[in-house]
């Protein structure tokens, strides 16, 4: 089973920041937090991942709390094309090859 | 940007028939995966593959399923005798060597069993 808890759905306004929360209270020291999204009829798309430091890339920022029990994905300026299901996944730090366990995710609707 | 490609995009097959789903992973990736998503349900892990061997498989990946890397570019999933419940989207993914390399997914093959 997925080790994360996310809101089922949320709306956000186009052009505004979207803040997507995720709880992972049972995360262990060697597990990373990954975020993926799935736009309708497409495969999951990698967004960002992190261990304990905040991370930023061209798509989003990831804020991880100091105790690592929760995190927030921030889409700085949401567009209509950001409408998707967003998945927060914890994944063991291994050399490679370990699976992703998807939960139900958060269905994000960006409104004009 | 390099991407994972899957063919066909949609496969319709009679129950009991064999089906092969094809994937071309990102060229310098060495870990390969198959996942599936039944309509309206979660994305589920099927199998991971490295160095011509299965690394891990789920309970879903029973004897009806097999994977193969027949050449240097393709990665295939074969279902030997399809069942109605095999109808789903099948996603291929690949990742590079090294710690915490993210998996990159293709856009899937929609498999419809009649």
JSON list of C-alpha atoms in Angstrom, two decimals:
[
{"chain": "A", "resi": 1, "resn": "UNK", "atom": "CA", "xyz": [0.00, 0.00, 0.00]},
{"chain": "A", "resi": 2, "resn": "UNK", "atom": "CA", "xyz": [1.03, 3.61, -0.60]},
{"chain": "A", "resi": 3, "resn": "UNK", "atom": "CA", "xyz": [2.72, 5.23, 2.39]},
{"chain": "A", "resi": 4, "resn": "UNK", "atom": "CA", "xyz": [1.39, 8.71, 1.67]},
{"chain": "A", "resi": 5, "resn": "UNK", "atom": "CA", "xyz": [-1.84, 10.61, 2.26]},
{"chain": "A", "resi": 6, "resn": "UNK", "atom": "CA", "xyz": [-3.04, 13.29, -0.12]},
{"chain": "A", "resi": 7, "resn": "UNK", "atom": "CA", "xyz": [-6.26, 15.26, -0.53]},
{"chain": "A", "resi": 8, "resn": "UNK", "atom": "CA", "xyz": [-8.54, 13.65, -3.07]},
{"chain": "A", "resi": 9, "resn": "UNK", "atom": "CA", "xyz": [-9.00, 16.82, -5.07]},
{"chain": "A", "resi": 10, "resn": "UNK", "atom": "CA", "xyz": [-8.34, 20.53, -5.14]},
{"chain": "A", "resi": 11, "resn": "UNK", "atom": "CA", "xyz": [-9.00, 23.47, -7.38]},
{"chain": "A", "resi": 12, "resn": "UNK", "atom": "CA", "xyz": [-6.69, 26.36, -8.09]},
{"chain": "A", "resi": 13, "resn": "UNK", "atom": "CA", "xyz": [-6.85, 29.52, -10.15]},
{"chain": "A", "resi": 14, "resn": "UNK", "atom": "CA", "xyz": [-4.90, 29.94, -13.34]},
{"chain": "A", "resi": 15, "resn": "UNK", "atom": "CA", "xyz": [-1.81, 32.07, -12.79]},
{"chain": "A", "resi": 16, "resn": "UNK", "atom": "CA", "xyz": [-1.76, 31.50, -9.05]},
{"chain": "A", "resi": 17, "resn": "UNK", "atom": "CA", "xyz": [0.54, 29.20, -7.12]},
{"chain": "A", "resi": 18, "resn": "UNK", "atom": "CA", "xyz": [-0.80, 25.71, -6.46]},
{"chain": "A", "resi": 19, "resn": "UNK", "atom": "CA", "xyz": [0.29, 24.14, -3.17]},
{"chain": "A", "resi": 20, "resn": "UNK", "atom": "CA", "xyz": [-0.22, 20.39, -3.01]},
{"chain": "A", "resi": 21, "resn": "UNK", "atom": "CA", "xyz": [0.22, 18.80, 0.42]},
{"chain": "A", "resi": 22, "resn": "UNK", "atom": "CA", "xyz": [1.32, 15.26, 1.19]},
{"chain": "A", "resi": 23, "resn": "UNK", "atom": "CA", "xyz": [1.65, 13.44, 4.50]},
{"chain": "A", "resi": 24, "resn": "UNK", "atom": "CA", "xyz": [4.20, 10.67, 4.86]},
{"chain": "A", "resi": 25, "resn": "UNK", "atom": "CA", "xyz": [4.46, 10.30, 8.61]},
{"chain": "A", "resi": 26, "resn": "UNK", "atom": "CA", "xyz": [5.99, 6.83, 8.47]},
{"chain": "A", "resi": 27, "resn": "UNK", "atom": "CA", "xyz": [8.80, 7.76, 6.08]},
{"chain": "A", "resi": 28, "resn": "UNK", "atom": "CA", "xyz": [12.12, 6.21, 6.98]},
{"chain": "A", "resi": 29, "resn": "UNK", "atom": "CA", "xyz": [15.54, 7.77, 6.81]},
{"chain": "A", "resi": 30, "resn": "UNK", "atom": "CA", "xyz": [16.49, 6.18, 3.51]},
{"chain": "A", "resi": 31, "resn": "UNK", "atom": "CA", "xyz": [13.31, 7.05, 1.64]},
{"chain": "A", "resi": 32, "resn": "UNK", "atom": "CA", "xyz": [12.96, 9.85, -0.85]},
{"chain": "A", "resi": 33, "resn": "UNK", "atom": "CA", "xyz": [9.80, 11.77, -1.68]},
{"chain": "A", "resi": 34, "resn": "UNK", "atom": "CA", "xyz": [8.90, 11.69, -5.37]},
{"chain": "A", "resi": 35, "resn": "UNK", "atom": "CA", "xyz": [6.19, 13.61, -7.20]},
{"chain": "A", "resi": 36, "resn": "UNK", "atom": "CA", "xyz": [4.64, 12.52, -10.46]},
{"chain": "A", "resi": 37, "resn": "UNK", "atom": "CA", "xyz": [1.59, 13.73, -12.32]},
{"chain": "A", "resi": 38, "resn": "UNK", "atom": "CA", "xyz": [-0.72, 12.08, -14.81]},
{"chain": "A", "resi": 39, "resn": "UNK", "atom": "CA", "xyz": [-2.51, 14.19, -17.34]},
{"chain": "A", "resi": 40, "resn": "UNK", "atom": "CA", "xyz": [-5.59, 12.52, -18.75]},
{"chain": "A", "resi": 41, "resn": "UNK", "atom": "CA", "xyz": [-4.80, 9.62, -21.10]},
{"chain": "A", "resi": 42, "resn": "UNK", "atom": "CA", "xyz": [-1.05, 10.01, -20.68]},
{"chain": "A", "resi": 43, "resn": "UNK", "atom": "CA", "xyz": [1.61, 8.17, -18.72]},
{"chain": "A", "resi": 44, "resn": "UNK", "atom": "CA", "xyz": [2.85, 9.41, -15.34]},
{"chain": "A", "resi": 45, "resn": "UNK", "atom": "CA", "xyz": [5.26, 12.32, -15.71]},
{"chain": "A", "resi": 46, "resn": "UNK", "atom": "CA", "xyz": [8.16, 12.79, -13.31]},
{"chain": "A", "resi": 47, "resn": "UNK", "atom": "CA", "xyz": [8.15, 16.20, -11.61]},
{"chain": "A", "resi": 48, "resn": "UNK", "atom": "CA", "xyz": [10.69, 16.33, -8.79]},
{"chain": "A", "resi": 49, "resn": "UNK", "atom": "CA", "xyz": [12.10, 14.40, -5.87]},
{"chain": "A", "resi": 50, "resn": "UNK", "atom": "CA", "xyz": [13.97, 15.12, -2.64]},
{"chain": "A", "resi": 51, "resn": "UNK", "atom": "CA", "xyz": [15.27, 13.66, 0.60]},
{"chain": "A", "resi": 52, "resn": "UNK", "atom": "CA", "xyz": [15.27, 16.44, 3.18]},
{"chain": "A", "resi": 53, "resn": "UNK", "atom": "CA", "xyz": [16.36, 19.65, 1.51]},
{"chain": "A", "resi": 54, "resn": "UNK", "atom": "CA", "xyz": [13.99, 21.78, -0.48]},
{"chain": "A", "resi": 55, "resn": "UNK", "atom": "CA", "xyz": [14.32, 21.25, -4.21]},
{"chain": "A", "resi": 56, "resn": "UNK", "atom": "CA", "xyz": [13.42, 23.35, -7.23]},
{"chain": "A", "resi": 57, "resn": "UNK", "atom": "CA", "xyz": [13.45, 22.68, -10.94]},
{"chain": "A", "resi": 58, "resn": "UNK", "atom": "CA", "xyz": [11.84, 24.15, -14.01]},
{"chain": "A", "resi": 59, "resn": "UNK", "atom": "CA", "xyz": [8.51, 22.54, -13.22]},
{"chain": "A", "resi": 60, "resn": "UNK", "atom": "CA", "xyz": [8.02, 22.92, -9.49]},
{"chain": "A", "resi": 61, "resn": "UNK", "atom": "CA", "xyz": [9.41, 23.34, -6.00]},
{"chain": "A", "resi": 62, "resn": "UNK", "atom": "CA", "xyz": [9.37, 20.71, -3.28]},
{"chain": "A", "resi": 63, "resn": "UNK", "atom": "CA", "xyz": [9.26, 21.77, 0.34]},
{"chain": "A", "resi": 64, "resn": "UNK", "atom": "CA", "xyz": [9.94, 19.01, 2.89]},
{"chain": "A", "resi": 65, "resn": "UNK", "atom": "CA", "xyz": [9.35, 19.65, 6.58]},
{"chain": "A", "resi": 66, "resn": "UNK", "atom": "CA", "xyz": [12.25, 19.32, 8.96]},
{"chain": "A", "resi": 67, "resn": "UNK", "atom": "CA", "xyz": [10.84, 16.14, 10.50]},
{"chain": "A", "resi": 68, "resn": "UNK", "atom": "CA", "xyz": [10.22, 14.81, 6.96]},
{"chain": "A", "resi": 69, "resn": "UNK", "atom": "CA", "xyz": [6.71, 13.73, 7.85]},
{"chain": "A", "resi": 70, "resn": "UNK", "atom": "CA", "xyz": [5.10, 15.92, 5.22]},
{"chain": "A", "resi": 71, "resn": "UNK", "atom": "CA", "xyz": [5.90, 17.83, 2.08]},
{"chain": "A", "resi": 72, "resn": "UNK", "atom": "CA", "xyz": [4.35, 20.34, -0.31]},
{"chain": "A", "resi": 73, "resn": "UNK", "atom": "CA", "xyz": [4.66, 20.50, -4.05]},
{"chain": "A", "resi": 74, "resn": "UNK", "atom": "CA", "xyz": [4.41, 24.04, -5.36]},
{"chain": "A", "resi": 75, "resn": "UNK", "atom": "CA", "xyz": [3.49, 24.87, -8.93]},
{"chain": "A", "resi": 76, "resn": "UNK", "atom": "CA", "xyz": [4.47, 28.55, -8.99]},
{"chain": "A", "resi": 77, "resn": "UNK", "atom": "CA", "xyz": [2.13, 29.77, -11.73]},
{"chain": "A", "resi": 78, "resn": "UNK", "atom": "CA", "xyz": [-0.52, 27.19, -12.51]},
{"chain": "A", "resi": 79, "resn": "UNK", "atom": "CA", "xyz": [-1.76, 26.95, -16.08]},
{"chain": "A", "resi": 80, "resn": "UNK", "atom": "CA", "xyz": [-4.72, 25.08, -17.52]},
{"chain": "A", "resi": 81, "resn": "UNK", "atom": "CA", "xyz": [-2.27, 22.45, -18.77]},
{"chain": "A", "resi": 82, "resn": "UNK", "atom": "CA", "xyz": [-1.34, 21.66, -15.17]},
{"chain": "A", "resi": 83, "resn": "UNK", "atom": "CA", "xyz": [-4.75, 20.05, -14.66]},
{"chain": "A", "resi": 84, "resn": "UNK", "atom": "CA", "xyz": [-3.83, 16.46, -13.74]},
{"chain": "A", "resi": 85, "resn": "UNK", "atom": "CA", "xyz": [-3.68, 13.89, -10.97]},
{"chain": "A", "resi": 86, "resn": "UNK", "atom": "CA", "xyz": [-0.62, 14.50, -8.80]},
{"chain": "A", "resi": 87, "resn": "UNK", "atom": "CA", "xyz": [1.01, 11.61, -6.98]},
{"chain": "A", "resi": 88, "resn": "UNK", "atom": "CA", "xyz": [3.26, 11.87, -3.94]},
{"chain": "A", "resi": 89, "resn": "UNK", "atom": "CA", "xyz": [5.33, 8.68, -3.56]},
{"chain": "A", "resi": 90, "resn": "UNK", "atom": "CA", "xyz": [7.96, 7.61, -1.05]},
{"chain": "A", "resi": 91, "resn": "UNK", "atom": "CA", "xyz": [10.64, 5.42, -2.50]},
{"chain": "A", "resi": 92, "resn": "UNK", "atom": "CA", "xyz": [13.53, 3.64, -0.87]},
{"chain": "A", "resi": 93, "resn": "UNK", "atom": "CA", "xyz": [16.99, 4.94, -1.65]},
{"chain": "A", "resi": 94, "resn": "UNK", "atom": "CA", "xyz": [18.43, 2.09, -3.66]},
{"chain": "A", "resi": 95, "resn": "UNK", "atom": "CA", "xyz": [20.88, 2.03, -6.51]},
{"chain": "A", "resi": 96, "resn": "UNK", "atom": "CA", "xyz": [18.06, 1.62, -8.95]},
{"chain": "A", "resi": 97, "resn": "UNK", "atom": "CA", "xyz": [15.30, -0.67, -9.99]},
{"chain": "A", "resi": 98, "resn": "UNK", "atom": "CA", "xyz": [12.93, -0.33, -7.11]},
{"chain": "A", "resi": 99, "resn": "UNK", "atom": "CA", "xyz": [9.29, 0.11, -7.91]},
{"chain": "A", "resi": 100, "resn": "UNK", "atom": "CA", "xyz": [7.04, 3.11, -7.50]},
{"chain": "A", "resi": 101, "resn": "UNK", "atom": "CA", "xyz": [3.90, 2.51, -5.44]},
{"chain": "A", "resi": 102, "resn": "UNK", "atom": "CA", "xyz": [1.14, 4.83, -6.58]},
{"chain": "A", "resi": 103, "resn": "UNK", "atom": "CA", "xyz": [-1.75, 5.89, -4.38]},
{"chain": "A", "resi": 104, "resn": "UNK", "atom": "CA", "xyz": [-4.87, 7.69, -5.45]},
{"chain": "A", "resi": 105, "resn": "UNK", "atom": "CA", "xyz": [-3.19, 11.08, -5.79]},
{"chain": "A", "resi": 106, "resn": "UNK", "atom": "CA", "xyz": [-4.74, 14.54, -5.78]},
{"chain": "A", "resi": 107, "resn": "UNK", "atom": "CA", "xyz": [-6.92, 15.50, -8.70]},
{"chain": "A", "resi": 108, "resn": "UNK", "atom": "CA", "xyz": [-6.01, 19.13, -9.43]},
{"chain": "A", "resi": 109, "resn": "UNK", "atom": "CA", "xyz": [-8.27, 21.26, -11.55]},
{"chain": "A", "resi": 110, "resn": "UNK", "atom": "CA", "xyz": [-6.87, 24.58, -12.69]},
{"chain": "A", "resi": 111, "resn": "UNK", "atom": "CA", "xyz": [-9.66, 27.00, -13.44]},
{"chain": "A", "resi": 112, "resn": "UNK", "atom": "CA", "xyz": [-9.52, 30.12, -15.62]},
{"chain": "B", "resi": 1, "resn": "UNK", "atom": "CA", "xyz": [14.17, 15.61, -24.63]},
{"chain": "B", "resi": 2, "resn": "UNK", "atom": "CA", "xyz": [14.51, 11.81, -24.85]},
{"chain": "B", "resi": 3, "resn": "UNK", "atom": "CA", "xyz": [11.34, 9.88, -24.18]},
{"chain": "B", "resi": 4, "resn": "UNK", "atom": "CA", "xyz": [9.98, 6.38, -23.76]},
{"chain": "B", "resi": 5, "resn": "UNK", "atom": "CA", "xyz": [7.88, 5.29, -26.72]},
{"chain": "B", "resi": 6, "resn": "UNK", "atom": "CA", "xyz": [5.26, 2.55, -26.72]},
{"chain": "B", "resi": 7, "resn": "UNK", "atom": "CA", "xyz": [3.51, 0.76, -29.54]},
{"chain": "B", "resi": 8, "resn": "UNK", "atom": "CA", "xyz": [0.76, 0.22, -30.38]},
{"chain": "B", "resi": 9, "resn": "UNK", "atom": "CA", "xyz": [-1.20, 2.97, -28.69]},
{"chain": "B", "resi": 10, "resn": "UNK", "atom": "CA", "xyz": [-4.30, 0.77, -28.71]},
{"chain": "B", "resi": 11, "resn": "UNK", "atom": "CA", "xyz": [-4.50, -3.02, -29.05]},
{"chain": "B", "resi": 12, "resn": "UNK", "atom": "CA", "xyz": [-7.74, -4.93, -29.36]},
{"chain": "B", "resi": 13, "resn": "UNK", "atom": "CA", "xyz": [-7.46, -8.69, -28.88]},
{"chain": "B", "resi": 14, "resn": "UNK", "atom": "CA", "xyz": [-9.78, -11.63, -28.51]},
{"chain": "B", "resi": 15, "resn": "UNK", "atom": "CA", "xyz": [-9.78, -13.36, -25.14]},
{"chain": "B", "resi": 16, "resn": "UNK", "atom": "CA", "xyz": [-7.32, -16.25, -25.08]},
{"chain": "B", "resi": 17, "resn": "UNK", "atom": "CA", "xyz": [-5.03, -14.74, -27.67]},
{"chain": "B", "resi": 18, "resn": "UNK", "atom": "CA", "xyz": [-1.43, -13.79, -27.08]},
{"chain": "B", "resi": 19, "resn": "UNK", "atom": "CA", "xyz": [-0.45, -10.15, -27.15]},
{"chain": "B", "resi": 20, "resn": "UNK", "atom": "CA", "xyz": [2.92, -8.41, -27.19]},
{"chain": "B", "resi": 21, "resn": "UNK", "atom": "CA", "xyz": [3.28, -4.84, -26.07]},
{"chain": "B", "resi": 22, "resn": "UNK", "atom": "CA", "xyz": [6.38, -3.01, -27.19]},
{"chain": "B", "resi": 23, "resn": "UNK", "atom": "CA", "xyz": [8.47, -0.28, -25.63]},
{"chain": "B", "resi": 24, "resn": "UNK", "atom": "CA", "xyz": [11.58, 1.61, -26.63]},
{"chain": "B", "resi": 25, "resn": "UNK", "atom": "CA", "xyz": [13.17, 2.92, -23.42]},
{"chain": "B", "resi": 26, "resn": "UNK", "atom": "CA", "xyz": [15.38, 5.99, -23.24]},
{"chain": "B", "resi": 27, "resn": "UNK", "atom": "CA", "xyz": [18.61, 5.02, -24.95]},
{"chain": "B", "resi": 28, "resn": "UNK", "atom": "CA", "xyz": [21.12, 5.19, -22.07]},
{"chain": "B", "resi": 29, "resn": "UNK", "atom": "CA", "xyz": [18.75, 3.72, -19.48]},
{"chain": "B", "resi": 30, "resn": "UNK", "atom": "CA", "xyz": [19.40, 0.26, -18.11]},
{"chain": "B", "resi": 31, "resn": "UNK", "atom": "CA", "xyz": [16.42, -0.36, -15.80]},
{"chain": "B", "resi": 32, "resn": "UNK", "atom": "CA", "xyz": [13.06, -1.12, -17.33]},
{"chain": "B", "resi": 33, "resn": "UNK", "atom": "CA", "xyz": [9.59, -1.48, -15.85]},
{"chain": "B", "resi": 34, "resn": "UNK", "atom": "CA", "xyz": [6.03, -2.32, -16.72]},
{"chain": "B", "resi": 35, "resn": "UNK", "atom": "CA", "xyz": [3.03, -0.94, -14.88]},
{"chain": "B", "resi": 36, "resn": "UNK", "atom": "CA", "xyz": [-0.66, -1.19, -15.60]},
{"chain": "B", "resi": 37, "resn": "UNK", "atom": "CA", "xyz": [-3.70, 0.91, -14.81]},
{"chain": "B", "resi": 38, "resn": "UNK", "atom": "CA", "xyz": [-7.17, -0.57, -14.98]},
{"chain": "B", "resi": 39, "resn": "UNK", "atom": "CA", "xyz": [-9.73, 2.08, -15.90]},
{"chain": "B", "resi": 40, "resn": "UNK", "atom": "CA", "xyz": [-10.51, 4.26, -12.88]},
{"chain": "B", "resi": 41, "resn": "UNK", "atom": "CA", "xyz": [-7.96, 2.53, -10.65]},
{"chain": "B", "resi": 42, "resn": "UNK", "atom": "CA", "xyz": [-4.42, 3.15, -9.43]},
{"chain": "B", "resi": 43, "resn": "UNK", "atom": "CA", "xyz": [-1.25, 2.63, -11.39]},
{"chain": "B", "resi": 44, "resn": "UNK", "atom": "CA", "xyz": [0.09, -0.79, -10.36]},
{"chain": "B", "resi": 45, "resn": "UNK", "atom": "CA", "xyz": [3.63, -2.12, -10.62]},
{"chain": "B", "resi": 46, "resn": "UNK", "atom": "CA", "xyz": [4.08, -5.31, -12.63]},
{"chain": "B", "resi": 47, "resn": "UNK", "atom": "CA", "xyz": [7.77, -6.00, -13.09]},
{"chain": "B", "resi": 48, "resn": "UNK", "atom": "CA", "xyz": [11.24, -4.48, -13.18]},
{"chain": "B", "resi": 49, "resn": "UNK", "atom": "CA", "xyz": [14.06, -5.74, -15.39]},
{"chain": "B", "resi": 50, "resn": "UNK", "atom": "CA", "xyz": [17.81, -5.21, -15.35]},
{"chain": "B", "resi": 51, "resn": "UNK", "atom": "CA", "xyz": [20.74, -6.95, -16.99]},
{"chain": "B", "resi": 52, "resn": "UNK", "atom": "CA", "xyz": [18.43, -9.35, -18.82]},
{"chain": "B", "resi": 53, "resn": "UNK", "atom": "CA", "xyz": [16.81, -10.53, -15.63]},
{"chain": "B", "resi": 54, "resn": "UNK", "atom": "CA", "xyz": [13.67, -9.75, -13.70]},
{"chain": "B", "resi": 55, "resn": "UNK", "atom": "CA", "xyz": [14.64, -7.72, -10.62]},
{"chain": "B", "resi": 56, "resn": "UNK", "atom": "CA", "xyz": [11.25, -7.68, -8.96]},
{"chain": "B", "resi": 57, "resn": "UNK", "atom": "CA", "xyz": [7.71, -8.67, -9.85]},
{"chain": "B", "resi": 58, "resn": "UNK", "atom": "CA", "xyz": [4.32, -8.20, -8.28]},
{"chain": "B", "resi": 59, "resn": "UNK", "atom": "CA", "xyz": [1.64, -10.76, -7.57]},
{"chain": "B", "resi": 60, "resn": "UNK", "atom": "CA", "xyz": [-0.11, -9.63, -10.73]},
{"chain": "B", "resi": 61, "resn": "UNK", "atom": "CA", "xyz": [2.81, -10.77, -12.84]},
{"chain": "B", "resi": 62, "resn": "UNK", "atom": "CA", "xyz": [1.94, -14.46, -12.97]},
{"chain": "B", "resi": 63, "resn": "UNK", "atom": "CA", "xyz": [2.93, -17.18, -15.43]},
{"chain": "B", "resi": 64, "resn": "UNK", "atom": "CA", "xyz": [0.81, -15.62, -18.15]},
{"chain": "B", "resi": 65, "resn": "UNK", "atom": "CA", "xyz": [3.17, -12.66, -18.30]},
{"chain": "B", "resi": 66, "resn": "UNK", "atom": "CA", "xyz": [6.73, -12.49, -19.57]},
{"chain": "B", "resi": 67, "resn": "UNK", "atom": "CA", "xyz": [9.19, -9.76, -20.44]},
{"chain": "B", "resi": 68, "resn": "UNK", "atom": "CA", "xyz": [12.05, -9.69, -22.86]},
{"chain": "B", "resi": 69, "resn": "UNK", "atom": "CA", "xyz": [14.67, -7.39, -24.22]},
{"chain": "B", "resi": 70, "resn": "UNK", "atom": "CA", "xyz": [15.03, -8.97, -27.67]},
{"chain": "B", "resi": 71, "resn": "UNK", "atom": "CA", "xyz": [17.59, -6.47, -28.95]},
{"chain": "B", "resi": 72, "resn": "UNK", "atom": "CA", "xyz": [19.45, -3.41, -27.81]},
{"chain": "B", "resi": 73, "resn": "UNK", "atom": "CA", "xyz": [16.50, -1.07, -28.02]},
{"chain": "B", "resi": 74, "resn": "UNK", "atom": "CA", "xyz": [13.18, -2.83, -27.43]},
{"chain": "B", "resi": 75, "resn": "UNK", "atom": "CA", "xyz": [11.58, -4.06, -24.22]},
{"chain": "B", "resi": 76, "resn": "UNK", "atom": "CA", "xyz": [8.46, -6.18, -24.54]},
{"chain": "B", "resi": 77, "resn": "UNK", "atom": "CA", "xyz": [5.66, -7.45, -22.36]},
{"chain": "B", "resi": 78, "resn": "UNK", "atom": "CA", "xyz": [3.92, -10.62, -23.50]},
{"chain": "B", "resi": 79, "resn": "UNK", "atom": "CA", "xyz": [0.62, -11.87, -22.18]},
{"chain": "B", "resi": 80, "resn": "UNK", "atom": "CA", "xyz": [0.25, -15.49, -23.24]},
{"chain": "B", "resi": 81, "resn": "UNK", "atom": "CA", "xyz": [-3.46, -16.10, -23.00]},
{"chain": "B", "resi": 82, "resn": "UNK", "atom": "CA", "xyz": [-5.35, -12.91, -22.41]},
{"chain": "B", "resi": 83, "resn": "UNK", "atom": "CA", "xyz": [-8.31, -12.63, -20.05]},
{"chain": "B", "resi": 84, "resn": "UNK", "atom": "CA", "xyz": [-11.02, -10.01, -19.89]},
{"chain": "B", "resi": 85, "resn": "UNK", "atom": "CA", "xyz": [-9.48, -8.64, -16.70]},
{"chain": "B", "resi": 86, "resn": "UNK", "atom": "CA", "xyz": [-6.23, -7.89, -18.54]},
{"chain": "B", "resi": 87, "resn": "UNK", "atom": "CA", "xyz": [-7.95, -4.94, -20.17]},
{"chain": "B", "resi": 88, "resn": "UNK", "atom": "CA", "xyz": [-6.02, -1.89, -18.96]},
{"chain": "B", "resi": 89, "resn": "UNK", "atom": "CA", "xyz": [-3.48, 0.76, -19.87]},
{"chain": "B", "resi": 90, "resn": "UNK", "atom": "CA", "xyz": [0.02, -0.68, -19.80]},
{"chain": "B", "resi": 91, "resn": "UNK", "atom": "CA", "xyz": [2.86, 1.72, -19.14]},
{"chain": "B", "resi": 92, "resn": "UNK", "atom": "CA", "xyz": [6.52, 1.11, -19.78]},
{"chain": "B", "resi": 93, "resn": "UNK", "atom": "CA", "xyz": [9.14, 3.08, -17.85]},
{"chain": "B", "resi": 94, "resn": "UNK", "atom": "CA", "xyz": [12.91, 3.26, -17.76]},
{"chain": "B", "resi": 95, "resn": "UNK", "atom": "CA", "xyz": [15.54, 4.75, -15.48]},
{"chain": "B", "resi": 96, "resn": "UNK", "atom": "CA", "xyz": [19.27, 5.25, -15.52]},
{"chain": "B", "resi": 97, "resn": "UNK", "atom": "CA", "xyz": [21.97, 3.75, -13.36]},
{"chain": "B", "resi": 98, "resn": "UNK", "atom": "CA", "xyz": [22.72, 5.36, -10.03]},
{"chain": "B", "resi": 99, "resn": "UNK", "atom": "CA", "xyz": [20.99, 6.23, -6.84]},
{"chain": "B", "resi": 100, "resn": "UNK", "atom": "CA", "xyz": [17.55, 7.72, -7.07]},
{"chain": "B", "resi": 101, "resn": "UNK", "atom": "CA", "xyz": [17.29, 8.00, -10.79]},
{"chain": "B", "resi": 102, "resn": "UNK", "atom": "CA", "xyz": [13.66, 8.84, -11.59]},
{"chain": "B", "resi": 103, "resn": "UNK", "atom": "CA", "xyz": [11.62, 6.56, -13.75]},
{"chain": "B", "resi": 104, "resn": "UNK", "atom": "CA", "xyz": [10.36, 8.04, -17.00]},
{"chain": "B", "resi": 105, "resn": "UNK", "atom": "CA", "xyz": [7.15, 6.69, -18.47]},
{"chain": "B", "resi": 106, "resn": "UNK", "atom": "CA", "xyz": [5.75, 6.23, -21.93]},
{"chain": "B", "resi": 107, "resn": "UNK", "atom": "CA", "xyz": [2.19, 7.19, -22.79]},
{"chain": "B", "resi": 108, "resn": "UNK", "atom": "CA", "xyz": [0.99, 3.64, -22.63]},
{"chain": "B", "resi": 109, "resn": "UNK", "atom": "CA", "xyz": [-0.79, 1.01, -24.67]},
{"chain": "B", "resi": 110, "resn": "UNK", "atom": "CA", "xyz": [-4.50, 0.65, -24.14]},
{"chain": "B", "resi": 111, "resn": "UNK", "atom": "CA", "xyz": [-5.24, -3.08, -24.21]},
{"chain": "B", "resi": 112, "resn": "UNK", "atom": "CA", "xyz": [-8.85, -4.07, -24.81]},
{"chain": "B", "resi": 113, "resn": "UNK", "atom": "CA", "xyz": [-9.77, -7.74, -24.48]},
{"chain": "B", "resi": 114, "resn": "UNK", "atom": "CA", "xyz": [-13.03, -8.80, -26.14]}
]
